[in-house]
Amino acid sequence: MTSLACDKVSNFLQQCTYKQLKQIHALIITTSLDKLSDVRLRFLRRSTEFGGMDYSNLIFAQMGGPLNRETALWNAMIRGYAYNGPRENCLKMFDEMSLRSIKPNNFTYPYVLNSCSQMGLFGVGRKVHGGIIKSGFGWAFSVGNALFDFYVKMVEFMEIGLSKNESLNDVRKVFDEMREKTVELGNKMIGQYANEGDAKNARVVFDEMPERDIVSWNTIILAYTKVGDVAAASELFERAPNKNVVTWTTMLGAYAATGDLKTARKVFDEMPDKNVVSWNCMMSSYNRIGEFMLALDLFDRMQSENVRPDSYTFAAALMACSNTSNLESGRHVHSLIRDWPKLDIIVGTALVEMYANCGDIDKAFTTFIKIRHKDVFCYNVVIKGLAIHGKAKDAIKIFHLMQKIRLKPNEHTYSSALFACNHGGLVNEGREIFKALERSSSAGPKLGDYCSMIDLLCKNDLLEEALSLAGDMQVEPDIAVWGVLLRGCQNRGDLKLAESIIRKAVELKSDEAGVHVLLSNIHASMGQWSDAHQVRKWMDEIGIWKRTGCSSIV
């Protein structure tokens, strides 16, 4: 009778709601089924599966709480905290077990290791590993698998360097020590080496696998693809006993990554089956080498073959339209995107950029407004687009809006904002943005930022301030910087200052030919042909002249 009742309760527990769970709780107590360890365990375990731990804590306390020495009940609570949180309590309970001399088992360790990795407590996890070695539970597949996943997470967490390599070695050590190595586990190990660009060790694991599946072949091909060894990837591709769309697409990507688009297209055309990733890979490859019309042709072919595009497809097609200023095709692509404001931000940003580059800045701006969740890249695109189309003040308003909503600008944001100030003659705003850039970036302004700010000052006859900024540059000026300074001198008609700038440029050995040609051009523009000729003659005499194919036009 007791066994039958126990089975019935277990069946009820598997399907019960949270409300029914409490009713079952009352039934268990009134029928004394709570005296049975199996019922207690199943009930406590089920109570942790509703997203919270308050009720489970109450039940555990009624079962004796910390005084209870049943490892299985402690495991149920540890499991509950690992899934529901707070994970700190999972580790606290694990420590409490040790203090009360309650021995963990192969069901305890996986949840503890998972909590350590999720919380980034890798030092604690290593200590747990030490306990596993002492307890002898390393033989258990569930524990070995948990250790493997723990060290994989550790590799992902670590930055590039010695620590990351050591962590990958730990993953391999755990893998080698496991008695039972499934194909899935071997594939994970190959994948780890592939992610780290270590095709050599990936191949060792692959060759040692007693059994392989199609994922094994795909992953090792990917490993060679990532290090650019197309020959090895191709050899494995030919040897693979079975190929699926992932195999073919990986090989397609291998050729495309090395710039061999002819072979990549051959692979694409020979694919027995293609998925949207295959199409995206080929389109993106064409975009990368500037073959935008071929990318658009593929997009049109997708439509004719009824292949459903995804966000990356639309982004690739819009990029092609943007770079060819093909507004008509861009509008057509836009018309195919259903409920686009809800789509990936990549699509929204690509739409904004397409309209801006194709000349319809008003549509670009209205599209930008409709995007629900904008990131910094989306803001950068609209700021640059507005600036190019003569809407500098609007661009700066958008820049300030970013600050109001606490979206941190990146270096490209500042560059775009300075570009807007330059094009709109917004000197005060430019100064503020440049100072903000100096404060926000540890690397400081880039050469292009200096050039943009100096150009803005020169255009507004603030030549002395421009010269001061040029003198304080943290990077070496190039011909573009000297060019805008000399143009400022030209606008003011100050040849003496221009000549002093030339001397400074020569001292710094900064494109001597270019700056002298600029000076010659200034003389010529002011009708001083004799002086212009004299500068060029002097360049001939001392052997300074433009390199073939270079231009120094101001």
Coordinates of C-alpha atoms in Angstrom, one line a residue:
M1 CA 0.0 0.0 0.0
T2 CA 2.8 2.4 0.9
S3 CA 4.6 1.6 -2.3
L4 CA 1.5 2.2 -4.3
A5 CA 0.8 5.5 -2.6
C6 CA 4.4 6.5 -3.1
D7 CA 4.1 5.9 -6.9
K8 CA 0.8 7.8 -7.1
V9 CA 2.4 10.8 -5.3
S10 CA 5.3 10.7 -7.7
N11 CA 3.0 10.7 -10.7
F12 CA 1.1 13.7 -9.3
L13 CA 4.3 15.6 -8.6
Q14 CA 5.5 15.2 -12.2
Q15 CA 2.4 17.0 -13.6
C16 CA 1.2 19.2 -10.7
T17 CA 0.9 23.0 -10.6
Y18 CA 2.4 25.2 -7.9
K19 CA -1.0 25.4 -6.2
Q20 CA -1.5 21.6 -6.4
L21 CA 2.0 21.1 -5.0
K22 CA 0.9 22.7 -1.7
Q23 CA -2.2 20.4 -1.6
I24 CA 0.1 17.4 -2.2
H25 CA 2.3 18.7 0.7
A26 CA -0.7 18.5 3.0
L27 CA -1.6 15.0 1.8
I28 CA 2.0 13.8 2.4
I29 CA 2.0 15.1 6.0
T30 CA -1.5 13.8 6.9
T31 CA -0.7 10.3 5.4
S32 CA 2.8 10.2 7.0
L33 CA 4.3 9.7 3.5
D34 CA 6.8 12.4 4.5
K35 CA 8.6 9.7 6.5
L36 CA 9.7 8.0 3.2
S37 CA 13.0 9.4 2.0
D38 CA 12.1 8.8 -1.7
V39 CA 8.9 10.9 -1.3
R40 CA 10.7 13.6 0.6
L41 CA 13.3 13.8 -2.1
R42 CA 10.9 13.9 -5.0
F43 CA 8.7 16.5 -3.3
L44 CA 11.6 18.8 -2.4
R45 CA 13.1 18.5 -5.9
R46 CA 9.8 19.3 -7.5
S47 CA 9.3 22.3 -5.3
T48 CA 12.5 23.9 -6.8
E49 CA 11.1 23.7 -10.3
F50 CA 8.7 26.6 -10.1
G51 CA 11.3 29.4 -10.3
G52 CA 11.8 30.3 -6.7
M53 CA 13.3 28.9 -3.5
D54 CA 11.3 30.3 -0.6
Y55 CA 8.9 27.4 -0.5
S56 CA 11.7 24.9 -1.0
N57 CA 13.5 26.4 2.0
L58 CA 10.4 26.0 4.2
I59 CA 10.1 22.3 3.1
F60 CA 13.8 21.7 3.7
A61 CA 13.6 23.3 7.2
Q62 CA 10.6 21.0 8.0
M63 CA 12.8 18.0 7.0
G64 CA 15.4 19.0 9.5
G65 CA 17.2 21.7 7.5
P66 CA 21.0 21.8 8.1
L67 CA 20.6 19.0 10.6
N68 CA 19.4 16.6 7.9
R69 CA 22.3 14.4 6.7
E70 CA 20.7 13.1 3.6
T71 CA 23.0 14.1 0.7
A72 CA 20.2 13.7 -1.8
L73 CA 18.2 16.4 -0.1
W74 CA 21.2 18.8 0.0
N75 CA 21.7 18.0 -3.7
A76 CA 18.1 19.0 -4.4
M77 CA 18.5 22.3 -2.7
I78 CA 21.9 23.0 -4.4
R79 CA 20.3 22.1 -7.8
G80 CA 17.5 24.5 -7.0
Y81 CA 19.8 27.4 -6.3
A82 CA 21.9 26.6 -9.3
Y83 CA 18.8 26.9 -11.5
N84 CA 16.8 29.6 -9.7
G85 CA 19.4 31.6 -7.9
P86 CA 20.8 33.2 -6.0
R87 CA 23.8 31.0 -7.0
E88 CA 25.7 32.3 -4.0
N89 CA 23.4 30.1 -1.9
C90 CA 24.3 27.1 -4.0
L91 CA 28.0 27.6 -2.9
K92 CA 27.0 28.4 0.7
M93 CA 25.1 25.1 0.9
F94 CA 28.0 23.2 -0.6
D95 CA 30.3 24.8 2.0
E96 CA 27.8 23.9 4.7
M97 CA 27.9 20.3 3.7
S98 CA 31.6 20.2 4.2
L99 CA 31.3 21.9 7.7
R100 CA 28.8 19.3 8.7
S101 CA 30.8 16.4 7.3
I102 CA 28.1 15.6 4.7
K103 CA 29.9 14.1 1.8
P104 CA 29.0 15.4 -1.7
N105 CA 28.7 12.9 -4.5
N106 CA 28.6 12.9 -8.3
F107 CA 25.2 14.6 -8.3
T108 CA 26.5 17.5 -6.2
Y109 CA 29.5 18.6 -8.1
P110 CA 28.0 19.5 -11.5
Y111 CA 25.6 22.1 -10.0
V112 CA 28.4 23.6 -7.9
L113 CA 30.8 23.9 -10.9
N114 CA 28.0 25.4 -13.0
S115 CA 27.4 28.0 -10.4
C116 CA 31.1 28.8 -10.2
S117 CA 31.4 29.3 -13.9
Q118 CA 28.2 31.4 -14.2
M119 CA 29.4 33.7 -11.4
G120 CA 33.0 33.9 -12.8
L121 CA 34.4 32.3 -9.6
F122 CA 37.0 30.3 -11.3
G123 CA 39.3 30.2 -8.3
V124 CA 36.6 28.6 -6.3
G125 CA 35.8 26.2 -9.1
R126 CA 39.5 25.1 -9.1
K127 CA 39.2 24.3 -5.4
V128 CA 36.1 22.3 -6.1
H129 CA 38.1 20.4 -8.7
G130 CA 40.7 19.6 -6.1
G131 CA 37.9 18.2 -3.9
I132 CA 36.7 16.1 -6.8
I133 CA 40.1 14.6 -7.2
K134 CA 40.4 13.8 -3.5
S135 CA 36.9 12.3 -3.4
G136 CA 37.5 10.1 -6.5
F137 CA 34.4 11.2 -8.3
G138 CA 36.3 12.4 -11.4
W139 CA 35.5 9.0 -13.0
A140 CA 31.8 9.9 -13.2
F141 CA 30.8 11.1 -16.7
S142 CA 28.5 13.8 -15.3
V143 CA 31.3 15.3 -13.2
G144 CA 33.9 15.0 -16.0
N145 CA 31.5 16.7 -18.3
A146 CA 30.8 19.5 -15.8
L147 CA 34.5 20.0 -15.3
F148 CA 35.0 20.2 -19.1
D149 CA 32.3 22.8 -19.4
F150 CA 33.7 24.7 -16.4
Y151 CA 37.1 25.1 -18.0
V152 CA 35.6 25.9 -21.4
K153 CA 33.7 28.8 -19.7
M154 CA 37.0 29.8 -18.1
V155 CA 38.7 30.0 -21.5
E156 CA 35.8 32.1 -22.8
F157 CA 36.1 34.4 -19.8
M158 CA 39.9 34.9 -20.0
E159 CA 41.4 37.6 -22.3
I160 CA 44.0 36.6 -24.9
G161 CA 47.3 35.7 -23.3
L162 CA 49.0 33.2 -21.1
S163 CA 46.1 32.7 -18.7
K164 CA 43.8 31.8 -21.6
N165 CA 46.3 29.3 -23.0
E166 CA 46.7 27.7 -19.6
S167 CA 42.9 27.4 -19.3
L168 CA 42.7 25.7 -22.7
N169 CA 45.4 23.3 -21.5
D170 CA 43.2 22.6 -18.4
V171 CA 40.3 21.8 -20.8
R172 CA 42.4 19.4 -22.7
K173 CA 43.7 17.8 -19.5
V174 CA 40.2 17.1 -18.2
F175 CA 39.3 15.8 -21.6
D176 CA 42.2 13.4 -21.7
E177 CA 41.5 12.1 -18.2
M178 CA 37.8 11.3 -18.9
R179 CA 37.2 7.6 -19.2
E180 CA 34.2 8.0 -21.4
K181 CA 34.6 10.3 -24.4
T182 CA 31.5 10.7 -26.5
V183 CA 31.6 12.0 -30.0
E184 CA 29.8 15.2 -28.8
L185 CA 32.6 15.8 -26.2
G186 CA 35.3 15.3 -28.9
N187 CA 33.5 17.7 -31.1
K188 CA 33.5 20.3 -28.3
M189 CA 37.2 19.8 -27.8
I190 CA 37.9 20.3 -31.5
G191 CA 35.7 23.4 -31.4
Q192 CA 37.6 24.9 -28.6
Y193 CA 40.9 24.6 -30.5
A194 CA 39.1 25.9 -33.6
N195 CA 37.9 29.0 -31.7
E196 CA 41.5 29.7 -30.5
G197 CA 43.0 29.2 -34.0
D198 CA 44.9 26.0 -33.0
A199 CA 44.2 23.8 -36.0
K200 CA 47.2 21.6 -35.1
N201 CA 45.8 20.4 -31.8
A202 CA 42.3 20.3 -33.2
R203 CA 43.6 17.8 -35.8
V204 CA 45.3 15.7 -33.1
V205 CA 41.9 15.3 -31.3
F206 CA 40.1 14.7 -34.5
D207 CA 42.6 11.9 -35.6
E208 CA 42.4 10.2 -32.2
M209 CA 38.6 10.0 -32.1
P210 CA 37.4 6.4 -32.5
E211 CA 34.2 7.6 -34.0
R212 CA 33.3 10.8 -35.9
D213 CA 30.0 12.3 -37.1
I214 CA 29.3 15.0 -39.6
V215 CA 29.8 17.7 -36.9
S216 CA 33.4 16.4 -36.3
W217 CA 34.2 16.8 -40.0
N218 CA 32.6 20.3 -40.1
T219 CA 34.4 21.5 -37.0
I220 CA 37.9 20.4 -38.2
I221 CA 37.3 21.9 -41.6
L222 CA 36.3 25.1 -39.8
A223 CA 39.5 24.9 -37.7
Y224 CA 41.6 25.0 -40.8
T225 CA 39.4 27.7 -42.4
K226 CA 40.0 30.0 -39.4
V227 CA 43.8 29.8 -39.8
G228 CA 43.6 30.3 -43.6
D229 CA 44.8 26.8 -44.5
V230 CA 42.5 26.3 -47.4
A231 CA 44.5 23.3 -48.8
A232 CA 44.0 21.3 -45.6
A233 CA 40.3 22.3 -45.3
S234 CA 39.8 21.3 -48.9
E235 CA 41.5 17.9 -48.4
L236 CA 39.2 17.2 -45.5
F237 CA 36.2 18.4 -47.4
E238 CA 37.0 15.9 -50.1
R239 CA 37.5 13.1 -47.6
A240 CA 34.4 13.7 -45.6
P241 CA 32.1 10.7 -45.9
N242 CA 29.0 12.8 -45.6
K243 CA 28.4 16.5 -46.3
N244 CA 25.6 18.7 -45.3
V245 CA 24.8 22.4 -46.0
V246 CA 27.1 23.4 -43.1
T247 CA 30.1 21.5 -44.6
W248 CA 29.6 23.1 -48.0
T249 CA 29.1 26.6 -46.5
T250 CA 32.2 26.3 -44.3
M251 CA 34.2 25.4 -47.4
L252 CA 32.6 28.3 -49.3
G253 CA 33.7 30.6 -46.5
A254 CA 37.2 29.2 -46.5
Y255 CA 37.7 30.2 -50.2
A256 CA 35.9 33.5 -49.7
A257 CA 38.1 34.5 -46.7
T258 CA 41.2 34.1 -48.8
G259 CA 39.8 36.2 -51.6
D260 CA 39.3 33.3 -54.0
L261 CA 35.8 34.3 -55.0
K262 CA 35.9 32.3 -58.2
T263 CA 36.3 29.0 -56.4
A264 CA 33.9 30.2 -53.7
R265 CA 31.3 30.8 -56.3
K266 CA 32.0 27.4 -57.9
V267 CA 31.4 25.7 -54.5
F268 CA 28.2 27.8 -54.0
D269 CA 26.9 26.8 -57.4
E270 CA 27.7 23.1 -56.8
M271 CA 26.0 22.9 -53.4
P272 CA 23.2 20.3 -53.5
D273 CA 21.3 22.3 -50.9
K274 CA 21.7 25.9 -49.8
N275 CA 20.3 27.6 -46.7
V276 CA 20.1 31.3 -46.0
V277 CA 23.6 31.3 -44.4
S278 CA 25.1 30.0 -47.7
W279 CA 23.5 32.9 -49.6
N280 CA 24.5 35.4 -47.0
C281 CA 28.1 34.2 -47.0
M282 CA 28.3 34.6 -50.8
M283 CA 26.7 38.0 -50.8
S284 CA 28.9 39.3 -48.0
S285 CA 31.9 38.0 -49.8
Y286 CA 31.0 40.0 -52.9
N287 CA 30.4 43.1 -50.8
R288 CA 33.8 42.7 -49.1
I289 CA 35.7 42.9 -52.4
G290 CA 33.5 45.6 -53.8
E291 CA 31.4 43.5 -56.2
F292 CA 28.2 45.0 -55.1
M293 CA 26.2 44.3 -58.3
L294 CA 27.0 40.6 -58.0
A295 CA 25.7 40.7 -54.4
L296 CA 22.5 42.3 -55.6
D297 CA 22.2 39.8 -58.4
L298 CA 22.3 37.0 -55.8
F299 CA 19.7 38.8 -53.7
D300 CA 17.4 38.9 -56.7
R301 CA 18.0 35.2 -57.4
M302 CA 17.1 34.4 -53.8
Q303 CA 13.7 36.0 -54.4
S304 CA 13.2 34.1 -57.6
E305 CA 14.0 30.8 -55.8
N306 CA 11.8 31.7 -52.8
V307 CA 14.6 31.6 -50.3
R308 CA 13.4 33.4 -47.2
P309 CA 16.0 36.1 -46.3
D310 CA 17.0 37.0 -42.7
S311 CA 18.4 40.1 -41.1
Y312 CA 21.9 39.5 -42.4
T313 CA 20.6 39.0 -46.0
F314 CA 18.8 42.3 -45.9
A315 CA 21.8 44.0 -44.3
A316 CA 24.1 42.7 -47.1
A317 CA 21.6 43.7 -49.8
L318 CA 21.3 47.2 -48.4
M319 CA 25.0 47.5 -48.1
A320 CA 25.3 46.8 -51.8
C321 CA 22.6 49.4 -52.6
S322 CA 24.3 51.9 -50.3
N323 CA 27.7 51.5 -52.0
T324 CA 26.3 51.8 -55.5
S325 CA 24.0 54.7 -54.6
N326 CA 21.1 52.6 -56.0
L327 CA 18.1 54.2 -54.3
E328 CA 15.6 52.3 -56.4
S329 CA 17.0 48.9 -55.4
G330 CA 17.3 50.0 -51.8
R331 CA 13.6 51.0 -51.7
H332 CA 12.8 47.6 -53.2
V333 CA 14.8 45.8 -50.5
H334 CA 13.1 47.9 -47.9
S335 CA 9.6 47.0 -49.2
L336 CA 10.4 43.3 -48.6
I337 CA 11.3 43.8 -45.0
R338 CA 8.2 43.1 -42.9
D339 CA 7.8 44.9 -39.6
W340 CA 11.4 46.0 -39.9
P341 CA 11.5 48.2 -36.7
K342 CA 11.3 45.0 -34.7
L343 CA 14.1 43.4 -36.6
D344 CA 17.8 43.3 -35.7
I345 CA 19.4 46.7 -35.2
I346 CA 21.8 45.7 -38.0
V347 CA 18.9 46.0 -40.5
G348 CA 17.7 49.3 -39.2
T349 CA 21.2 50.8 -39.3
A350 CA 21.7 49.4 -42.8
L351 CA 18.5 51.1 -43.9
V352 CA 19.5 54.5 -42.5
E353 CA 22.9 54.2 -44.1
M354 CA 21.4 53.2 -47.5
Y355 CA 19.0 56.2 -47.6
A356 CA 21.7 58.6 -46.4
N357 CA 24.3 57.4 -49.0
C358 CA 21.7 57.3 -51.8
G359 CA 20.8 61.0 -51.2
D360 CA 17.4 60.7 -49.3
I361 CA 18.5 62.0 -45.9
D362 CA 14.9 62.8 -44.9
K363 CA 14.0 59.2 -45.3
A364 CA 17.2 58.2 -43.5
F365 CA 16.2 60.3 -40.5
T366 CA 12.6 59.1 -40.3
T367 CA 13.8 55.6 -40.5
F368 CA 16.3 56.3 -37.7
I369 CA 13.4 57.7 -35.6
K370 CA 11.3 54.5 -36.1
I371 CA 14.1 52.2 -34.9
R372 CA 13.0 51.1 -31.4
H373 CA 16.4 50.1 -29.9
K374 CA 19.2 52.1 -31.3
D375 CA 22.9 51.4 -30.5
V376 CA 25.9 53.6 -30.9
F377 CA 26.6 52.4 -34.5
C378 CA 23.1 53.5 -35.6
Y379 CA 23.7 57.0 -34.1
N380 CA 27.1 57.2 -35.8
V381 CA 25.5 56.5 -39.2
V382 CA 22.8 59.2 -38.9
I383 CA 25.2 61.8 -37.5
K384 CA 27.6 61.3 -40.4
G385 CA 24.7 61.2 -42.9
L386 CA 23.2 64.4 -41.6
A387 CA 26.6 66.2 -41.7
I388 CA 27.2 65.1 -45.3
H389 CA 23.9 66.5 -46.4
G390 CA 24.5 69.9 -44.8
K391 CA 22.4 69.3 -41.7
A392 CA 25.3 69.9 -39.2
K393 CA 23.1 71.4 -36.5
D394 CA 20.7 68.4 -36.6
A395 CA 23.7 66.1 -36.4
I396 CA 25.0 67.8 -33.3
K397 CA 21.5 67.6 -31.8
I398 CA 21.6 63.8 -32.3
F399 CA 25.0 63.7 -30.7
H400 CA 23.8 65.6 -27.6
L401 CA 20.7 63.3 -27.5
M402 CA 23.0 60.3 -27.1
Q403 CA 24.5 62.0 -24.0
K404 CA 21.0 62.7 -22.6
I405 CA 20.0 59.0 -22.8
R406 CA 23.4 58.0 -21.5
L407 CA 24.5 56.1 -24.6
K408 CA 28.3 56.3 -24.5
P409 CA 29.8 57.6 -27.8
N410 CA 32.8 55.8 -29.3
E411 CA 35.7 57.2 -31.3
H412 CA 33.7 57.0 -34.5
T413 CA 30.9 59.0 -32.9
Y414 CA 33.3 61.8 -32.0
S415 CA 34.8 61.7 -35.5
S416 CA 31.4 62.0 -37.1
A417 CA 30.4 64.8 -34.8
L418 CA 33.6 66.7 -35.6
F419 CA 33.0 66.1 -39.2
A420 CA 29.6 67.7 -38.8
C421 CA 31.0 70.7 -37.0
N422 CA 33.6 71.1 -39.7
H423 CA 31.0 71.0 -42.5
G424 CA 28.7 73.3 -40.6
G425 CA 31.2 75.8 -39.4
L426 CA 30.2 75.1 -35.8
V427 CA 33.4 76.3 -34.0
N428 CA 32.2 76.3 -30.4
E429 CA 30.5 73.0 -30.7
G430 CA 33.6 71.6 -32.3
R431 CA 35.8 72.8 -29.5
E432 CA 33.5 71.2 -26.9
I433 CA 33.4 67.9 -28.8
F434 CA 37.1 67.8 -29.3
K435 CA 37.7 68.4 -25.6
A436 CA 35.2 65.7 -24.7
L437 CA 37.1 63.4 -27.1
E438 CA 40.4 64.2 -25.3
R439 CA 38.8 63.4 -21.9
S440 CA 37.0 60.2 -23.0
S441 CA 39.6 58.4 -25.0
S442 CA 42.7 57.0 -23.4
A443 CA 44.3 56.9 -26.8
G444 CA 43.4 60.5 -27.5
P445 CA 42.2 62.0 -30.8
K446 CA 43.2 60.3 -34.0
L447 CA 45.0 62.0 -36.8
G448 CA 41.8 62.5 -38.7
D449 CA 40.2 64.2 -35.7
Y450 CA 43.0 66.7 -35.4
C451 CA 42.8 67.4 -39.1
S452 CA 39.1 68.0 -38.9
M453 CA 39.4 70.3 -35.9
I454 CA 42.3 72.2 -37.4
D455 CA 40.4 72.6 -40.7
L456 CA 37.4 73.9 -38.9
L457 CA 39.5 76.6 -37.1
C458 CA 41.3 77.5 -40.4
K459 CA 38.0 77.9 -42.3
N460 CA 36.9 80.4 -39.6
D461 CA 40.1 82.4 -39.7
L462 CA 41.3 81.1 -36.3
L463 CA 44.7 80.3 -37.7
E464 CA 46.7 81.0 -34.5
E465 CA 44.4 78.6 -32.6
A466 CA 44.8 76.0 -35.4
L467 CA 48.6 76.4 -35.2
S468 CA 48.6 76.0 -31.5
L469 CA 46.5 72.8 -31.7
A470 CA 48.8 71.4 -34.4
G471 CA 51.8 72.1 -32.2
D472 CA 50.2 70.1 -29.3
M473 CA 49.3 67.1 -31.5
Q474 CA 50.0 63.7 -29.8
V475 CA 50.5 62.2 -33.3
E476 CA 52.8 63.2 -36.1
P477 CA 51.1 65.6 -38.6
D478 CA 50.7 64.4 -42.1
I479 CA 50.3 66.2 -45.5
A480 CA 46.5 66.7 -44.8
V481 CA 47.2 68.7 -41.6
W482 CA 49.9 70.8 -43.3
G483 CA 47.5 71.2 -46.2
V484 CA 44.6 72.7 -44.2
L485 CA 47.1 75.0 -42.3
L486 CA 48.5 76.2 -45.6
R487 CA 45.1 76.7 -47.0
G488 CA 44.3 78.8 -43.9
C489 CA 47.4 80.9 -44.7
Q490 CA 46.3 81.2 -48.4
N491 CA 42.8 82.4 -47.3
R492 CA 44.4 85.1 -45.2
G493 CA 47.1 85.9 -47.7
D494 CA 49.8 85.3 -45.1
L495 CA 52.8 83.9 -47.1
K496 CA 55.2 84.5 -44.3
L497 CA 53.3 82.3 -42.0
A498 CA 53.0 79.7 -44.8
E499 CA 56.7 79.6 -45.2
S500 CA 57.2 79.1 -41.5
I501 CA 54.8 76.2 -41.6
I502 CA 56.8 74.7 -44.5
R503 CA 60.0 75.0 -42.4
K504 CA 58.4 73.2 -39.5
A505 CA 57.1 70.5 -41.8
V506 CA 60.6 70.0 -43.2
E507 CA 62.1 69.8 -39.7
L508 CA 59.7 67.0 -39.0
K509 CA 60.5 65.4 -42.3
S510 CA 56.8 65.2 -43.0
D511 CA 56.2 64.6 -46.7
E512 CA 58.6 67.3 -47.8
A513 CA 57.7 67.1 -51.5
G514 CA 54.0 67.5 -50.7
V515 CA 54.3 70.6 -48.5
H516 CA 56.6 72.3 -50.9
V517 CA 54.2 71.7 -53.8
L518 CA 51.5 73.2 -51.6
L519 CA 53.6 76.3 -51.0
S520 CA 54.3 76.5 -54.8
N521 CA 50.5 76.3 -55.4
I522 CA 49.8 79.1 -52.9
H523 CA 52.3 81.4 -54.8
A524 CA 50.7 80.5 -58.1
S525 CA 47.1 81.1 -56.8
M526 CA 48.2 84.6 -55.7
G527 CA 49.7 85.3 -59.2
Q528 CA 53.3 85.1 -57.9
W529 CA 54.5 82.8 -60.7
S530 CA 58.1 83.6 -60.3
D531 CA 58.0 82.6 -56.6
A532 CA 56.1 79.4 -57.5
H533 CA 58.7 78.5 -60.1
Q534 CA 61.5 79.3 -57.7
V535 CA 60.1 76.8 -55.1
R536 CA 59.9 74.0 -57.7
K537 CA 63.3 74.8 -59.0
W538 CA 64.7 74.6 -55.5
M539 CA 63.0 71.2 -55.0
D540 CA 64.8 70.0 -58.2
E541 CA 68.1 71.2 -56.9
I542 CA 68.0 69.5 -53.5
G543 CA 66.3 66.3 -54.9
I544 CA 62.8 66.8 -53.3
W545 CA 60.0 65.9 -55.6
K546 CA 56.7 64.0 -55.6
R547 CA 56.8 60.3 -55.9
T548 CA 55.3 59.0 -59.1
G549 CA 51.6 58.6 -59.0
C550 CA 51.1 60.8 -55.9
S551 CA 49.1 64.0 -55.7
S552 CA 49.5 67.0 -53.5
I553 CA 46.6 69.1 -54.8
V554 CA 45.1 71.3 -52.1

